[in-house]
PDB file of C-alpha atoms in Angstrom:
ATOM      1  CA  UNK A 138    -113.102 -55.957  -8.989  1.00 48.00           C
ATOM      2  CA  UNK A 139    -116.637 -57.405  -8.417  1.00 66.00           C
ATOM      3  CA  UNK A 140    -119.595 -56.669 -10.987  1.00 63.00           C
ATOM      4  CA  UNK A 141    -121.412 -55.374  -7.067  1.00 80.00           C
ATOM      5  CA  UNK A 142    -118.756 -53.227  -6.381  1.00 92.00           C
ATOM      6  CA  UNK A 143    -118.326 -51.597  -9.932  1.00 85.00           C
ATOM      7  CA  UNK A 144    -122.180 -50.669  -9.704  1.00 89.00           C
ATOM      8  CA  UNK A 145    -121.893 -48.775  -6.189  1.00 96.00           C
ATOM      9  CA  UNK A 146    -122.516 -45.073  -6.257  1.00 96.00           C
ATOM     10  CA  UNK A 147    -120.803 -44.189  -2.669  1.00 97.00           C
ATOM     11  CA  UNK A 148    -118.086 -45.507  -0.718  1.00 98.00           C
ATOM     12  CA  UNK A 149    -118.401 -45.089   2.981  1.00 98.00           C
ATOM     13  CA  UNK A 150    -116.066 -45.966   5.768  1.00 98.00           C
ATOM     14  CA  UNK A 151    -116.079 -47.525   9.221  1.00 98.00           C
ATOM     15  CA  UNK A 152    -114.388 -44.973  11.786  1.00 97.00           C
ATOM     16  CA  UNK A 153    -112.305 -45.969  14.710  1.00 97.00           C
ATOM     17  CA  UNK A 154    -109.933 -48.188  13.639  1.00 97.00           C
ATOM     18  CA  UNK A 155    -110.172 -48.348  10.112  1.00 98.00           C
ATOM     19  CA  UNK A 156    -109.357 -44.254   9.902  1.00 98.00           C
ATOM     20  CA  UNK A 157    -109.092 -43.012  12.621  1.00 98.00           C
ATOM     21  CA  UNK A 158    -106.365 -44.942  15.106  1.00 98.00           C
ATOM     22  CA  UNK A 159    -107.696 -45.082  18.917  1.00 96.00           C
ATOM     23  CA  UNK A 160    -104.582 -47.168  19.740  1.00 97.00           C
ATOM     24  CA  UNK A 161    -102.275 -44.609  18.225  1.00 96.00           C
ATOM     25  CA  UNK A 162    -103.455 -41.535  20.041  1.00 97.00           C
ATOM     26  CA  UNK A 163    -103.238 -44.091  23.210  1.00 98.00           C
ATOM     27  CA  UNK A 164     -99.639 -44.344  22.793  1.00 97.00           C
ATOM     28  CA  UNK A 165     -99.201 -40.734  22.705  1.00 96.00           C
ATOM     29  CA  UNK A 166     -99.432 -41.099  26.090  1.00 97.00           C
ATOM     30  CA  UNK A 167     -96.899 -43.511  26.993  1.00 97.00           C
ATOM     31  CA  UNK A 168     -94.769 -41.114  28.996  1.00 97.00           C
ATOM     32  CA  UNK A 169     -97.794 -41.649  31.348  1.00 97.00           C
ATOM     33  CA  UNK A 170     -98.205 -45.474  30.969  1.00 98.00           C
ATOM     34  CA  UNK A 171     -95.262 -46.986  30.278  1.00 97.00           C
ATOM     35  CA  UNK A 172     -95.225 -50.795  29.283  1.00 97.00           C
ATOM     36  CA  UNK A 173     -99.178 -51.090  30.058  1.00 98.00           C
ATOM     37  CA  UNK A 174     -99.748 -48.228  26.930  1.00 98.00           C
ATOM     38  CA  UNK A 175    -100.561 -50.898  24.385  1.00 98.00           C
ATOM     39  CA  UNK A 176    -102.102 -53.585  27.270  1.00 98.00           C
ATOM     40  CA  UNK A 177    -104.374 -50.713  27.875  1.00 98.00           C
ATOM     41  CA  UNK A 178    -105.489 -49.438  24.055  1.00 98.00           C
ATOM     42  CA  UNK A 179    -106.145 -53.684  23.225  1.00 98.00           C
ATOM     43  CA  UNK A 180    -108.445 -53.500  26.816  1.00 98.00           C
ATOM     44  CA  UNK A 181    -109.796 -49.987  25.893  1.00 98.00           C
ATOM     45  CA  UNK A 182    -110.888 -50.501  22.406  1.00 97.00           C
ATOM     46  CA  UNK A 183    -112.180 -54.462  23.712  1.00 97.00           C
ATOM     47  CA  UNK A 184    -114.343 -52.789  26.265  1.00 98.00           C
ATOM     48  CA  UNK A 185    -115.589 -49.965  24.315  1.00 98.00           C
ATOM     49  CA  UNK A 186    -116.905 -52.281  21.897  1.00 97.00           C
ATOM     50  CA  UNK A 187    -118.633 -54.689  24.810  1.00 98.00           C
ATOM     51  CA  UNK A 188    -120.199 -51.961  26.155  1.00 98.00           C
ATOM     52  CA  UNK A 189    -121.834 -50.700  22.918  1.00 98.00           C
ATOM     53  CA  UNK A 190    -123.153 -54.144  21.876  1.00 98.00           C
ATOM     54  CA  UNK A 191    -124.819 -54.632  25.688  1.00 98.00           C
ATOM     55  CA  UNK A 192    -126.437 -50.877  25.813  1.00 98.00           C
ATOM     56  CA  UNK A 193    -127.771 -51.947  21.785  1.00 98.00           C
ATOM     57  CA  UNK A 194    -129.267 -55.825  23.382  1.00 97.00           C
ATOM     58  CA  UNK A 195    -130.621 -54.144  26.442  1.00 98.00           C
ATOM     59  CA  UNK A 196    -131.724 -50.785  25.165  1.00 97.00           C
ATOM     60  CA  UNK A 197    -129.833 -48.918  27.228  1.00 97.00           C
ATOM     61  CA  UNK A 198    -129.931 -45.316  25.784  1.00 95.00           C
ATOM     62  CA  UNK A 199    -126.179 -43.830  26.295  1.00 96.00           C
ATOM     63  CA  UNK A 200    -124.131 -41.637  23.961  1.00 95.00           C
ATOM     64  CA  UNK A 201    -120.664 -43.287  22.365  1.00 97.00           C
ATOM     65  CA  UNK A 202    -118.438 -40.266  24.638  1.00 97.00           C
ATOM     66  CA  UNK A 203    -120.317 -42.106  27.755  1.00 97.00           C
ATOM     67  CA  UNK A 204    -119.150 -45.246  26.559  1.00 98.00           C
ATOM     68  CA  UNK A 205    -115.779 -44.250  26.077  1.00 98.00           C
ATOM     69  CA  UNK A 206    -115.036 -43.057  29.505  1.00 98.00           C
ATOM     70  CA  UNK A 207    -116.896 -46.145  31.390  1.00 98.00           C
ATOM     71  CA  UNK A 208    -114.429 -48.526  29.470  1.00 98.00           C
ATOM     72  CA  UNK A 209    -111.285 -46.423  29.922  1.00 98.00           C
ATOM     73  CA  UNK A 210    -112.159 -46.434  33.637  1.00 98.00           C
ATOM     74  CA  UNK A 211    -112.375 -50.455  33.921  1.00 97.00           C
ATOM     75  CA  UNK A 212    -108.940 -50.717  31.556  1.00 98.00           C
ATOM     76  CA  UNK A 213    -107.503 -47.952  33.801  1.00 98.00           C
ATOM     77  CA  UNK A 214    -108.516 -49.959  36.771  1.00 97.00           C
ATOM     78  CA  UNK A 215    -107.412 -53.372  35.636  1.00 97.00           C
ATOM     79  CA  UNK A 216    -104.190 -52.431  34.539  1.00 97.00           C
ATOM     80  CA  UNK A 217    -103.306 -50.523  38.112  1.00 96.00           C
ATOM     81  CA  UNK A 218    -103.748 -46.861  37.347  1.00 95.00           C
ATOM     82  CA  UNK A 219    -106.405 -46.263  39.892  1.00 85.00           C
ATOM     83  CA  UNK A 220    -108.170 -43.082  40.388  1.00 88.00           C
ATOM     84  CA  UNK A 221    -105.952 -40.350  38.114  1.00 92.00           C
ATOM     85  CA  UNK A 222    -108.087 -37.649  36.039  1.00 96.00           C
ATOM     86  CA  UNK A 223    -105.306 -35.867  34.775  1.00 96.00           C
ATOM     87  CA  UNK A 224    -104.615 -38.982  33.127  1.00 97.00           C
ATOM     88  CA  UNK A 225    -107.987 -39.862  32.219  1.00 98.00           C
ATOM     89  CA  UNK A 226    -108.670 -36.266  31.032  1.00 98.00           C
ATOM     90  CA  UNK A 227    -105.753 -36.827  28.808  1.00 98.00           C
ATOM     91  CA  UNK A 228    -106.559 -40.228  27.424  1.00 98.00           C
ATOM     92  CA  UNK A 229    -110.363 -39.169  26.848  1.00 98.00           C
ATOM     93  CA  UNK A 230    -109.031 -35.775  25.189  1.00 97.00           C
ATOM     94  CA  UNK A 231    -106.782 -38.149  22.750  1.00 97.00           C
ATOM     95  CA  UNK A 232    -109.632 -39.848  21.232  1.00 97.00           C
ATOM     96  CA  UNK A 233    -111.222 -36.530  19.947  1.00 97.00           C
ATOM     97  CA  UNK A 234    -107.781 -35.899  18.362  1.00 96.00           C
ATOM     98  CA  UNK A 235    -106.834 -39.995  17.311  1.00 97.00           C
ATOM     99  CA  UNK A 236    -104.641 -39.660  13.897  1.00 97.00           C
ATOM    100  CA  UNK A 237    -105.996 -40.726  10.737  1.00 98.00           C
ATOM    101  CA  UNK A 238    -104.056 -43.850   9.694  1.00 98.00           C
ATOM    102  CA  UNK A 239    -100.994 -42.674   7.282  1.00 97.00           C
ATOM    103  CA  UNK A 240    -102.549 -45.227   4.585  1.00 97.00           C
ATOM    104  CA  UNK A 241    -106.130 -43.209   4.611  1.00 98.00           C
ATOM    105  CA  UNK A 242    -105.747 -39.770   3.284  1.00 97.00           C
ATOM    106  CA  UNK A 243    -103.733 -40.695  -0.147  1.00 97.00           C
ATOM    107  CA  UNK A 244    -107.124 -43.177  -0.698  1.00 97.00           C
ATOM    108  CA  UNK A 245    -109.796 -40.930   0.440  1.00 98.00           C
ATOM    109  CA  UNK A 246    -107.598 -37.915  -2.011  1.00 97.00           C
ATOM    110  CA  UNK A 247    -107.304 -39.953  -4.456  1.00 96.00           C
ATOM    111  CA  UNK A 248    -111.336 -41.612  -4.376  1.00 96.00           C
ATOM    112  CA  UNK A 249    -112.460 -37.791  -4.064  1.00 95.00           C
ATOM    113  CA  UNK A 250    -110.372 -36.714  -7.128  1.00 94.00           C
ATOM    114  CA  UNK A 251    -112.390 -39.143  -9.364  1.00 90.00           C
ATOM    115  CA  UNK A 252    -115.533 -37.969  -8.317  1.00 86.00           C
ATOM    116  CA  UNK A 253    -117.282 -41.191  -9.248  1.00 90.00           C
ATOM    117  CA  UNK A 254    -118.785 -42.005  -5.585  1.00 95.00           C
ATOM    118  CA  UNK A 255    -119.743 -39.508  -2.724  1.00 97.00           C
ATOM    119  CA  UNK A 256    -117.462 -40.373   0.637  1.00 98.00           C
ATOM    120  CA  UNK A 257    -118.913 -41.291   3.803  1.00 98.00           C
ATOM    121  CA  UNK A 258    -117.729 -41.739   7.344  1.00 98.00           C
ATOM    122  CA  UNK A 259    -120.842 -44.366   9.331  1.00 98.00           C
ATOM    123  CA  UNK A 260    -119.113 -44.952  12.816  1.00 98.00           C
ATOM    124  CA  UNK A 261    -120.925 -45.195  16.563  1.00 98.00           C
ATOM    125  CA  UNK A 262    -118.846 -42.246  17.773  1.00 97.00           C
ATOM    126  CA  UNK A 263    -121.201 -39.772  19.389  1.00 94.00           C
ATOM    127  CA  UNK A 264    -121.768 -36.469  16.483  1.00 93.00           C
ATOM    128  CA  UNK A 265    -119.269 -34.630  18.593  1.00 93.00           C
ATOM    129  CA  UNK A 266    -116.719 -37.239  18.748  1.00 95.00           C
ATOM    130  CA  UNK A 267    -116.382 -37.778  14.840  1.00 96.00           C
ATOM    131  CA  UNK A 268    -116.862 -33.940  13.925  1.00 96.00           C
ATOM    132  CA  UNK A 269    -114.041 -33.489  16.057  1.00 97.00           C
ATOM    133  CA  UNK A 270    -111.384 -36.601  14.711  1.00 97.00           C
ATOM    134  CA  UNK A 271    -112.146 -35.834  11.218  1.00 98.00           C
ATOM    135  CA  UNK A 272    -111.359 -31.502  11.735  1.00 97.00           C
ATOM    136  CA  UNK A 273    -108.443 -32.807  13.871  1.00 97.00           C
ATOM    137  CA  UNK A 274    -107.441 -35.066  11.116  1.00 97.00           C
ATOM    138  CA  UNK A 275    -107.677 -32.472   8.531  1.00 97.00           C
ATOM    139  CA  UNK A 276    -110.386 -34.699   6.617  1.00 98.00           C
ATOM    140  CA  UNK A 277    -113.406 -33.124   7.047  1.00 97.00           C
ATOM    141  CA  UNK A 278    -113.298 -31.394   3.494  1.00 97.00           C
ATOM    142  CA  UNK A 279    -112.871 -35.245   2.234  1.00 98.00           C
ATOM    143  CA  UNK A 280    -116.191 -36.229   2.945  1.00 98.00           C
ATOM    144  CA  UNK A 281    -119.487 -35.555   1.599  1.00 98.00           C
ATOM    145  CA  UNK A 282    -121.186 -36.826   5.308  1.00 98.00           C
ATOM    146  CA  UNK A 283    -120.371 -37.558   8.477  1.00 98.00           C
ATOM    147  CA  UNK A 284    -122.918 -40.008   9.686  1.00 98.00           C
ATOM    148  CA  UNK A 285    -122.971 -41.159  13.510  1.00 98.00           C
ATOM    149  CA  UNK A 286    -125.126 -43.746  15.037  1.00 98.00           C
ATOM    150  CA  UNK A 287    -126.106 -41.330  17.611  1.00 96.00           C
ATOM    151  CA  UNK A 288    -129.823 -40.764  16.320  1.00 96.00           C
ATOM    152  CA  UNK A 289    -130.919 -44.196  16.318  1.00 97.00           C
ATOM    153  CA  UNK A 290    -129.456 -44.850  20.568  1.00 96.00           C
ATOM    154  CA  UNK A 291    -128.066 -48.055  18.593  1.00 98.00           C
ATOM    155  CA  UNK A 292    -125.088 -49.204  17.723  1.00 98.00           C
ATOM    156  CA  UNK A 293    -123.203 -51.104  15.299  1.00 98.00           C
ATOM    157  CA  UNK A 294    -124.155 -54.148  14.364  1.00 98.00           C
ATOM    158  CA  UNK A 295    -127.477 -53.310  14.421  1.00 98.00           C
ATOM    159  CA  UNK A 296    -129.174 -52.850  11.234  1.00 98.00           C
ATOM    160  CA  UNK A 297    -130.374 -49.404  12.077  1.00 98.00           C
ATOM    161  CA  UNK A 298    -127.407 -47.998  11.877  1.00 98.00           C
ATOM    162  CA  UNK A 299    -126.446 -49.527   8.261  1.00 98.00           C
ATOM    163  CA  UNK A 300    -129.494 -48.076   7.217  1.00 98.00           C
ATOM    164  CA  UNK A 301    -128.536 -44.692   8.132  1.00 98.00           C
ATOM    165  CA  UNK A 302    -125.784 -44.352   5.504  1.00 98.00           C
ATOM    166  CA  UNK A 303    -128.614 -45.567   2.230  1.00 98.00           C
ATOM    167  CA  UNK A 304    -130.986 -42.977   4.207  1.00 98.00           C
ATOM    168  CA  UNK A 305    -128.466 -40.479   3.818  1.00 98.00           C
ATOM    169  CA  UNK A 306    -127.194 -40.887   0.315  1.00 98.00           C
ATOM    170  CA  UNK A 307    -130.702 -41.679  -1.262  1.00 98.00           C
ATOM    171  CA  UNK A 308    -129.734 -44.995  -2.673  1.00 98.00           C
ATOM    172  CA  UNK A 309    -130.032 -48.734  -1.892  1.00 97.00           C
ATOM    173  CA  UNK A 310    -127.756 -50.737   0.656  1.00 97.00           C
ATOM    174  CA  UNK A 311    -126.512 -52.688  -2.237  1.00 96.00           C
ATOM    175  CA  UNK A 312    -125.472 -49.368  -3.922  1.00 97.00           C
ATOM    176  CA  UNK A 313    -123.029 -48.343  -0.551  1.00 98.00           C
ATOM    177  CA  UNK A 314    -119.735 -50.068  -0.416  1.00 98.00           C
ATOM    178  CA  UNK A 315    -118.909 -49.915   2.761  1.00 98.00           C
ATOM    179  CA  UNK A 316    -114.949 -50.408   4.062  1.00 98.00           C
ATOM    180  CA  UNK A 317    -114.304 -51.519   7.531  1.00 98.00           C
ATOM    181  CA  UNK A 318    -111.036 -53.567   9.526  1.00 98.00           C
ATOM    182  CA  UNK A 319    -113.465 -54.798  12.324  1.00 98.00           C
ATOM    183  CA  UNK A 320    -114.672 -58.564  10.852  1.00 98.00           C
ATOM    184  CA  UNK A 321    -117.851 -57.890  13.122  1.00 98.00           C
ATOM    185  CA  UNK A 322    -118.498 -54.545  11.669  1.00 98.00           C
ATOM    186  CA  UNK A 323    -118.287 -56.274   7.796  1.00 98.00           C
ATOM    187  CA  UNK A 324    -120.267 -59.093   8.895  1.00 98.00           C
ATOM    188  CA  UNK A 325    -122.823 -56.605   9.999  1.00 98.00           C
ATOM    189  CA  UNK A 326    -122.454 -54.310   6.891  1.00 98.00           C
ATOM    190  CA  UNK A 327    -122.825 -57.242   5.060  1.00 98.00           C
ATOM    191  CA  UNK A 328    -125.579 -58.621   6.623  1.00 98.00           C
ATOM    192  CA  UNK A 329    -127.960 -55.055   6.275  1.00 98.00           C
ATOM    193  CA  UNK A 330    -127.108 -55.469   2.410  1.00 98.00           C
ATOM    194  CA  UNK A 331    -124.510 -53.242   2.160  1.00 98.00           C
ATOM    195  CA  UNK A 332    -121.498 -53.931   0.150  1.00 97.00           C
ATOM    196  CA  UNK A 333    -118.748 -54.791   2.465  1.00 98.00           C
ATOM    197  CA  UNK A 334    -115.016 -54.602   2.098  1.00 98.00           C
ATOM    198  CA  UNK A 335    -113.128 -56.062   5.291  1.00 98.00           C
ATOM    199  CA  UNK A 336    -109.752 -53.877   5.421  1.00 98.00           C
ATOM    200  CA  UNK A 337    -107.583 -56.380   6.566  1.00 98.00           C
ATOM    201  CA  UNK A 338    -104.582 -54.713   7.270  1.00 97.00           C
ATOM    202  CA  UNK A 339    -103.194 -57.253   9.831  1.00 96.00           C
ATOM    203  CA  UNK A 340    -103.808 -60.803   7.490  1.00 96.00           C
ATOM    204  CA  UNK A 341    -105.740 -61.956  10.455  1.00 97.00           C
ATOM    205  CA  UNK A 342    -107.770 -65.129   9.579  1.00 97.00           C
ATOM    206  CA  UNK A 343    -111.762 -64.812   8.276  1.00 96.00           C
ATOM    207  CA  UNK A 344    -114.670 -65.453  10.532  1.00 96.00           C
ATOM    208  CA  UNK A 345    -118.085 -64.760   9.703  1.00 97.00           C
ATOM    209  CA  UNK A 346    -118.595 -66.857   6.863  1.00 95.00           C
ATOM    210  CA  UNK A 347    -122.375 -66.573   6.956  1.00 97.00           C
ATOM    211  CA  UNK A 348    -121.990 -62.721   6.184  1.00 97.00           C
ATOM    212  CA  UNK A 349    -118.543 -62.859   4.348  1.00 97.00           C
ATOM    213  CA  UNK A 350    -117.527 -59.627   2.921  1.00 97.00           C
ATOM    214  CA  UNK A 351    -117.788 -58.543  -0.947  1.00 96.00           C
ATOM    215  CA  UNK A 352    -114.167 -58.186  -1.046  1.00 97.00           C
ATOM    216  CA  UNK A 353    -110.757 -58.524   1.473  1.00 97.00           C
ATOM    217  CA  UNK A 354    -107.975 -55.621   0.652  1.00 97.00           C
ATOM    218  CA  UNK A 355    -104.934 -55.442   3.009  1.00 98.00           C
ATOM    219  CA  UNK A 356    -104.533 -51.640   2.894  1.00 98.00           C
ATOM    220  CA  UNK A 357    -106.735 -48.949   1.515  1.00 97.00           C
ATOM    221  CA  UNK A 358    -104.598 -48.006  -1.306  1.00 97.00           C
ATOM    222  CA  UNK A 359    -106.303 -50.492  -3.605  1.00 96.00           C
ATOM    223  CA  UNK A 360    -109.560 -49.727  -2.952  1.00 96.00           C
ATOM    224  CA  UNK A 361    -109.081 -46.805  -6.230  1.00 93.00           C
ATOM    225  CA  UNK A 362    -108.703 -50.032  -8.483  1.00 92.00           C
ATOM    226  CA  UNK A 363    -111.373 -52.213  -6.813  1.00 93.00           C
ATOM    227  CA  UNK A 364    -113.590 -49.789  -7.690  1.00 92.00           C
ATOM    228  CA  UNK A 365    -112.767 -48.454 -10.643  1.00 83.00           C
ATOM    229  CA  UNK A 366    -115.392 -47.564 -13.632  1.00 55.00           C
ATOM    230  CA  UNK A 367    -117.509 -45.572 -14.087  1.00 47.00           C
ATOM    231  CA  UNK A 368    -120.197 -45.637 -11.477  1.00 44.00           C
ATOM    232  CA  UNK A 369    -123.694 -45.439 -12.890  1.00 41.00           C
ATOM    233  CA  UNK A 370    -125.561 -41.826 -12.932  1.00 36.00           C
ATOM    234  CA  UNK A 371    -127.502 -40.533 -10.248  1.00 37.00           C
TER     235      UNK A 371
END
């Protein structure tokens, strides 16, 4: 445990890809997608990130739900599905009910039992998307705050989005432990001053050495020990 992580007073998780399995939601439609389910999930996620970043850079004001639909339209067309309104609706609805990764709930419950840190979720997802996914996954009671990038009109890794977490909890950026499975998100959080933790489930190669994580973990169950020790009193 680094001294910096021991001094944190809140732990904030990224959403899709960290807490929620967006690809797993796509795989639920494998009966309709066949062998293209996994490629579609990967392309859809890549394009959703790309469209969000481009919108932020160009000043385009748009909600993540709309971006999600645009990215899906591209992925479906690219993989030869054409226009299929029923399939599109099914996949979009699936993102509102994306299952939590199996390794997440026990960790959230452990952190909740400790009661030493507030627990939040910070996502590019719209308020509607975020709330729906948390409730569908029955995680709602485990979070103190659901924080959407939506009010900023920007998307991570814009620093204005990461600033929402310290503002919500009334803490300094360095007092927030931020957990994400996305290297670019970890770099963005670190650059914004948060104590970033990279959840590297797949053993990927490290990137963005100019904004490294405070710690790297292979599974969420390492978090309670990593953050062990009493947080400073509020």
